[in-house]
Amino acid sequence: MAGMRIKKGDRVRVLTGKDRGKEGDVMRAFPETGKVIVDGVNVAKKHQKPTRATMQGGIIDKDMPVHASNVMIVCSSCDKPTRIGYRGEGAAKVRVCKKCGKNL
Ligand SMILES: [Zn+2]
């Protein structure tokens, strides 16, 4: 998928769904599918079988991927969710905040 703008380590805000308004850090990005895993967002309860090591099972929280179009990057300079702009050309291209113009 061309041009996924959100990358691992970005701080994002969720725009839709049950976690709307939540913010978290991107733990993983999947450019092939256009999805991201955001810390603490879209958490599913997973049943885990007991393992030989711990001898206990239980329910664990697992962050499920959300589509990148459902989140917006939060600018570290102006602290607002923003669209991503670009400045420069080719390899020197940098992401900038559309609101304050600072580098993201
Ligand atoms: Zn900004």
Short mmCIF file of C-alpha atoms and ligand atoms in Angstrom, two decimals:
data_model
loop_
_atom_site.label_atom_id
_atom_site.label_comp_id
_atom_site.label_asym_id
_atom_site.label_seq_id
_atom_site.Cartn_x
_atom_site.Cartn_y
_atom_site.Cartn_z
CA MET A 1 0.00 0.00 0.00
CA ALA A 2 1.50 3.26 -1.09
CA GLY A 3 1.91 6.05 1.36
CA MET A 4 0.94 4.84 4.75
CA ARG A 5 1.84 7.86 6.73
CA ILE A 6 1.70 6.55 10.25
CA LYS A 7 4.75 4.81 11.61
CA LYS A 8 5.82 2.86 14.63
CA GLY A 9 6.37 5.16 17.59
CA ASP A 10 3.87 7.78 16.47
CA ARG A 11 1.34 9.05 18.97
CA VAL A 12 -2.14 8.80 17.53
CA ARG A 13 -5.73 9.53 18.47
CA VAL A 14 -8.55 7.17 17.58
CA LEU A 15 -11.29 8.76 15.48
CA THR A 16 -13.96 6.06 15.39
CA GLY A 17 -15.32 3.06 17.23
CA LYS A 18 -15.41 2.11 20.88
CA ASP A 19 -12.02 3.67 21.54
CA ARG A 20 -12.86 6.96 19.91
CA GLY A 21 -10.90 9.79 21.53
CA LYS A 22 -8.28 7.53 23.05
CA GLU A 23 -4.62 8.23 22.44
CA GLY A 24 -1.77 5.80 22.31
CA ASP A 25 1.56 4.99 20.77
CA VAL A 26 1.81 2.96 17.59
CA MET A 27 3.46 -0.33 18.54
CA ARG A 28 3.50 -1.85 15.07
CA ALA A 29 2.61 -0.69 11.58
CA PHE A 30 1.56 -2.97 8.74
CA PRO A 31 1.94 -1.02 5.48
CA GLU A 32 0.74 -4.04 3.44
CA THR A 33 -2.69 -3.93 5.02
CA GLY A 34 -2.75 -0.27 6.06
CA LYS A 35 -3.22 -1.24 9.68
CA VAL A 36 -1.54 -0.30 12.93
CA ILE A 37 -1.49 -1.65 16.45
CA VAL A 38 -1.91 1.09 19.01
CA ASP A 39 -1.01 0.56 22.65
CA GLY A 40 -4.18 0.09 24.69
CA VAL A 41 -6.55 0.51 21.73
CA ASN A 42 -8.96 -2.08 20.31
CA VAL A 43 -8.14 -4.46 23.13
CA ALA A 44 -9.58 -7.94 22.82
CA LYS A 45 -9.80 -10.45 25.63
CA LYS A 46 -8.02 -13.60 24.63
CA HIS A 47 -8.31 -16.87 26.42
CA GLN A 48 -4.94 -18.38 27.00
CA LYS A 49 -4.42 -22.05 27.60
CA PRO A 50 -2.34 -23.08 30.58
CA THR A 51 1.29 -23.50 29.65
CA ARG A 52 3.73 -25.91 31.14
CA ALA A 53 5.86 -23.01 32.32
CA THR A 54 3.23 -21.14 34.31
CA MET A 55 0.72 -23.96 34.92
CA GLN A 56 -2.05 -21.43 34.61
CA GLY A 57 -4.20 -20.10 31.85
CA GLY A 58 -6.48 -17.14 31.90
CA ILE A 59 -7.62 -14.17 29.98
CA ILE A 60 -5.09 -11.80 28.53
CA ASP A 61 -5.56 -8.44 26.87
CA LYS A 62 -4.36 -8.24 23.31
CA ASP A 63 -4.19 -5.09 21.20
CA MET A 64 -5.80 -5.78 17.84
CA PRO A 65 -4.92 -3.86 14.67
CA VAL A 66 -7.00 -0.89 13.59
CA HIS A 67 -7.05 0.67 10.15
CA ALA A 68 -4.69 3.62 9.85
CA SER A 69 -7.52 5.72 8.40
CA ASN A 70 -9.28 5.46 11.77
CA VAL A 71 -6.51 7.19 13.64
CA MET A 72 -4.88 10.57 13.35
CA ILE A 73 -1.36 11.46 14.35
CA VAL A 74 -0.99 13.76 17.36
CA CYS A 75 1.58 16.47 16.77
CA SER A 76 4.28 16.55 19.44
CA SER A 77 4.71 20.29 18.96
CA CYS A 78 1.15 21.62 19.13
CA ASP A 79 -0.33 18.52 20.82
CA LYS A 80 -3.27 18.36 18.40
CA PRO A 81 -4.46 15.60 16.08
CA THR A 82 -3.46 16.66 12.61
CA ARG A 83 -3.22 15.66 8.99
CA ILE A 84 0.27 14.91 7.81
CA GLY A 85 1.94 17.16 5.30
CA TYR A 86 5.24 16.68 3.57
CA ARG A 87 8.14 19.01 3.04
CA GLY A 88 11.08 18.41 0.77
CA GLU A 89 11.71 15.95 -2.02
CA GLY A 90 12.56 12.28 -2.36
CA ALA A 91 14.57 10.76 0.45
CA ALA A 92 14.82 14.12 2.19
CA LYS A 93 11.04 14.33 2.48
CA VAL A 94 9.93 14.95 6.03
CA ARG A 95 6.51 14.77 7.62
CA VAL A 96 5.13 18.01 8.94
CA CYS A 97 2.11 18.98 11.01
CA LYS A 98 -0.57 20.64 8.85
CA LYS A 99 -1.61 22.74 11.84
CA CYS A 100 1.64 24.23 13.15
CA GLY A 101 4.08 23.33 10.37
CA LYS A 102 6.61 21.68 12.68
CA ASN A 103 8.24 18.38 11.84
CA LEU A 104 6.39 15.33 13.05
ZN ZN B 1 1.52 20.73 15.21
#
